[in-house]
Amino acid sequence: MARVVDARAMAEFLGGDVRQGSSALNRAADLFADSGDLVRTITPRSTAGHALVFAGHAAEGLRLIDAALDLARTLGHAEGQAYALWHRAEALTELGRVDEAAADSAEALSIATRIGHRGWTATAWRATGLAARRRGDLDEALRAFGNSLALADNLGLFASWAAARIALVLVEYGKPGEAKESADRALSEGPPLGHYEARWAAAEVAAALGDTGARSLARLAVEFMAEGGVAQGRDRLLTLAGQ
C-alpha cells in the first residue's frame, strides 16, 4: 500500500498538484515508517516538505525535511542525505537563512559528487544557485544553474528548472534576448511541476523585451500557480500582470 500511495503521490506532485501531492507524499512516508521500511520513508517525507516550500509554507516544509534528513543521517544513507539537504537548502533560502542554505547545498553537492549521483548533483547545483541569487551574487547563481543544466541531460524536470533560472538571472543582467532561448527551453522540457518557474521566466523575458503580451503571460502563470497551489514567484507575477 505504501508503494502504491507513494507512486500516485509523486505522480500528482510532478503533474503540478503541489497541494495534494504534499499531503499524499507525507501519508506515503507514514505508511513506510509504519511498515518498518525506514529507508523508503526518507524520499516522500522530504519531498512533502519540498512541496510545502513551493506552496509558500517553507517553515512547515522545513520541519518535514529535517525529519527526513535526521533519519537519513541516522541510517547512514548518503543518497537520502544529499536529497534532503537539497530540499533543506531551498527551504532555508525561502526563509532568508542564506548562509545556512549555502552550507547545506555545499554539503549536498559534496555527497552527491562523492557517490556519483548525477541527478542529486544537478539539484545541489540548483540549490547553490538559489542561495547565491538570494544574496545577490548573480555571477555565482548563473554559474551554478549552468552546472545544473549541464548535468540534466534526460532529466527533464531538472533541465526545465535550470533553464528557467538561467533565464531569470539573464533578465536581471539586462540580457533578455539571451534569456529567451533559456525560457523557451524551460517550457519545452519536463513535467508540469517544472513549468511554474518556466512560465515565470517567460513572463519576465516578455516584459523585459517590451512584449505587449507580457501581462497576459503573467496572468496565465498566476492562474496556473493557483490551480496547483504554488506561491513562489506569485507576487512578482502579479506585478507583471498589473494586478
XYZ file of C-alpha atoms in Angstrom:
243
model
C 0.000 0.000 0.000
C 2.838 2.390 0.841
C 4.455 1.823 -2.555
C 1.178 2.448 -4.383
C 0.429 5.603 -2.405
C 3.997 6.821 -2.938
C 3.849 6.311 -6.713
C 0.492 8.045 -7.004
C 1.612 10.912 -4.768
C 4.777 11.520 -6.772
C 2.734 11.476 -9.968
C 0.434 14.146 -8.505
C 3.396 16.249 -7.457
C 5.217 16.002 -10.782
C 1.909 16.671 -12.505
C 1.857 20.051 -10.803
C -0.608 19.406 -7.972
C 1.610 20.656 -5.185
C -1.179 20.970 -2.631
C -2.454 17.394 -2.887
C 0.978 15.992 -3.660
C 2.419 17.167 -0.364
C -0.344 15.598 1.700
C -0.196 12.314 -0.224
C 3.596 12.112 -0.049
C 3.529 12.620 3.706
C 0.945 9.838 4.006
C 3.190 7.546 1.965
C 6.092 8.360 4.296
C 3.927 7.483 7.301
C 2.972 4.151 5.732
C 6.609 3.277 5.016
C 7.518 4.180 8.594
C 4.648 2.080 9.985
C 5.757 -0.893 7.892
C 9.338 -0.561 9.119
C 10.803 0.388 5.723
C 12.697 3.362 7.071
C 14.952 3.959 4.081
C 11.941 4.418 1.817
C 10.461 6.866 4.301
C 13.149 9.449 3.507
C 12.224 10.426 -0.056
C 8.462 11.024 0.305
C 8.914 12.791 3.657
C 11.497 15.183 2.253
C 9.558 15.683 -0.976
C 6.414 16.512 1.011
C 8.441 19.243 2.685
C 9.746 20.470 -0.652
C 6.190 20.710 -1.933
C 5.321 22.924 1.019
C 8.219 25.206 0.107
C 6.695 25.646 -3.357
C 3.340 26.287 -1.705
C 4.764 29.171 0.331
C 4.975 27.297 3.639
C 8.743 26.968 3.944
C 8.864 26.802 7.744
C 6.363 23.928 7.808
C 8.181 22.229 4.962
C 11.500 22.554 6.757
C 10.180 20.502 9.671
C 9.362 17.584 7.367
C 12.677 17.899 5.538
C 14.588 17.963 8.828
C 12.841 14.767 9.902
C 13.878 13.097 6.631
C 17.454 14.350 6.934
C 17.752 13.187 10.535
C 16.562 9.724 9.516
C 18.948 9.594 6.548
C 21.853 10.527 8.794
C 20.847 8.008 11.437
C 20.714 5.273 8.799
C 23.935 6.426 7.148
C 22.064 6.734 3.861
C 24.205 9.029 1.700
C 21.752 9.359 -1.186
C 18.964 10.310 1.202
C 21.193 12.884 2.853
C 22.046 14.545 -0.461
C 18.377 14.575 -1.396
C 17.129 16.072 1.872
C 19.996 18.589 2.044
C 18.980 19.903 -1.392
C 15.417 20.391 -0.167
C 16.602 21.891 3.115
C 18.756 24.425 1.279
C 15.761 25.535 -0.788
C 13.595 25.917 2.317
C 16.283 27.911 4.112
C 16.720 30.202 1.102
C 12.994 30.930 1.115
C 13.260 31.754 4.823
C 16.153 34.131 4.201
C 18.692 31.951 6.026
C 21.089 32.146 3.122
C 24.354 31.235 4.888
C 22.787 28.023 6.193
C 21.325 27.321 2.765
C 24.725 27.734 1.134
C 26.286 25.359 3.669
C 23.604 22.723 3.092
C 23.845 22.984 -0.690
C 27.639 22.624 -0.458
C 27.220 19.504 1.679
C 24.623 18.103 -0.740
C 26.992 18.746 -3.624
C 29.890 17.076 -1.829
C 27.879 13.946 -1.023
C 26.232 13.670 -4.442
C 29.574 14.105 -6.199
C 31.240 11.528 -3.971
C 28.606 8.868 -4.604
C 28.376 9.726 -8.300
C 24.670 10.619 -8.347
C 24.147 12.850 -11.386
C 20.590 13.838 -10.510
C 21.308 14.950 -6.965
C 24.460 16.699 -8.149
C 22.304 18.699 -10.565
C 19.839 19.584 -7.824
C 22.636 20.502 -5.401
C 23.849 22.995 -8.004
C 20.263 24.290 -8.253
C 20.184 24.858 -4.503
C 23.567 26.578 -4.705
C 22.254 28.897 -7.393
C 19.091 29.764 -5.467
C 21.108 30.710 -2.386
C 23.546 32.758 -4.470
C 20.682 34.578 -6.172
C 19.074 35.358 -2.821
C 22.267 37.035 -1.595
C 22.599 38.973 -4.848
C 25.548 37.101 -6.361
C 24.339 36.827 -9.945
C 27.651 35.545 -11.289
C 27.673 32.607 -8.883
C 23.976 31.962 -9.464
C 24.443 31.810 -13.232
C 27.445 29.511 -12.872
C 25.552 27.179 -10.540
C 22.448 26.989 -12.734
C 24.664 26.406 -15.763
C 26.345 23.498 -13.976
C 22.936 22.111 -13.067
C 21.763 22.308 -16.672
C 24.948 20.614 -17.923
C 24.124 17.601 -15.746
C 20.446 17.449 -16.654
C 20.505 15.572 -19.965
C 17.484 13.234 -19.991
C 16.401 14.694 -16.638
C 13.565 16.852 -17.923
C 12.420 18.404 -14.656
C 15.909 19.423 -13.625
C 16.672 20.774 -17.104
C 13.484 22.841 -17.076
C 14.254 24.252 -13.640
C 17.841 25.113 -14.568
C 16.910 26.737 -17.870
C 14.176 28.807 -16.220
C 16.535 30.043 -13.537
C 19.204 30.881 -16.098
C 16.615 32.959 -17.961
C 15.625 34.801 -14.780
C 19.244 35.660 -13.990
C 19.924 36.791 -17.561
C 16.934 39.141 -17.356
C 18.457 40.641 -14.226
C 21.708 41.073 -16.121
C 19.759 43.057 -18.725
C 20.104 40.357 -21.380
C 16.506 39.378 -22.199
C 17.430 38.396 -25.751
C 19.770 35.698 -24.439
C 17.266 34.786 -21.749
C 14.510 33.981 -24.242
C 16.233 30.866 -25.541
C 16.556 29.504 -21.996
C 12.956 30.368 -21.151
C 11.737 28.615 -24.291
C 13.766 25.537 -23.393
C 12.352 25.534 -19.867
C 8.827 25.406 -21.249
C 9.679 22.622 -23.685
C 11.127 20.150 -21.175
C 9.984 18.229 -18.154
C 6.663 17.683 -16.374
C 4.160 20.376 -15.318
C 5.918 20.860 -11.959
C 8.840 22.490 -13.743
C 6.640 24.805 -15.751
C 5.748 27.076 -12.839
C 9.250 28.511 -12.957
C 9.304 28.260 -16.759
C 6.146 30.357 -17.101
C 7.510 32.870 -14.613
C 10.706 33.126 -16.659
C 8.750 33.530 -19.902
C 6.732 36.382 -18.409
C 9.883 38.126 -17.141
C 11.553 37.796 -20.538
C 8.496 39.122 -22.360
C 8.262 42.114 -20.015
C 11.967 42.878 -20.392
C 11.639 42.732 -24.181
C 8.655 45.074 -24.111
C 6.346 42.394 -25.495
C 2.716 43.531 -25.380
C 1.721 40.001 -24.386
C 3.758 40.050 -21.170
C 0.801 40.874 -18.935
C -1.233 38.055 -20.411
C 1.617 35.592 -19.886
C 1.934 36.715 -16.279
C -1.811 36.353 -15.648
C -1.809 32.849 -17.111
C 1.185 31.931 -14.957
C -0.659 33.142 -11.847
C -3.717 31.083 -12.795
C -1.523 28.035 -13.354
C 0.028 28.509 -9.914
C -3.354 28.909 -8.245
C -4.551 25.609 -9.715
C -1.558 23.733 -8.332
C -1.222 25.535 -5.013
C 2.116 27.202 -5.799
C 3.095 30.531 -4.241
C 6.734 31.017 -5.268
C 7.054 33.939 -7.670
C 3.365 34.811 -7.399
C 3.837 38.344 -6.055
C 6.279 39.202 -8.806
C 3.954 37.767 -11.452
C 1.036 39.777 -10.085
C 3.166 42.896 -10.523
C 3.988 41.893 -14.102
C 0.293 41.254 -14.701
C -0.550 44.754 -13.487
C -2.641 43.453 -10.610
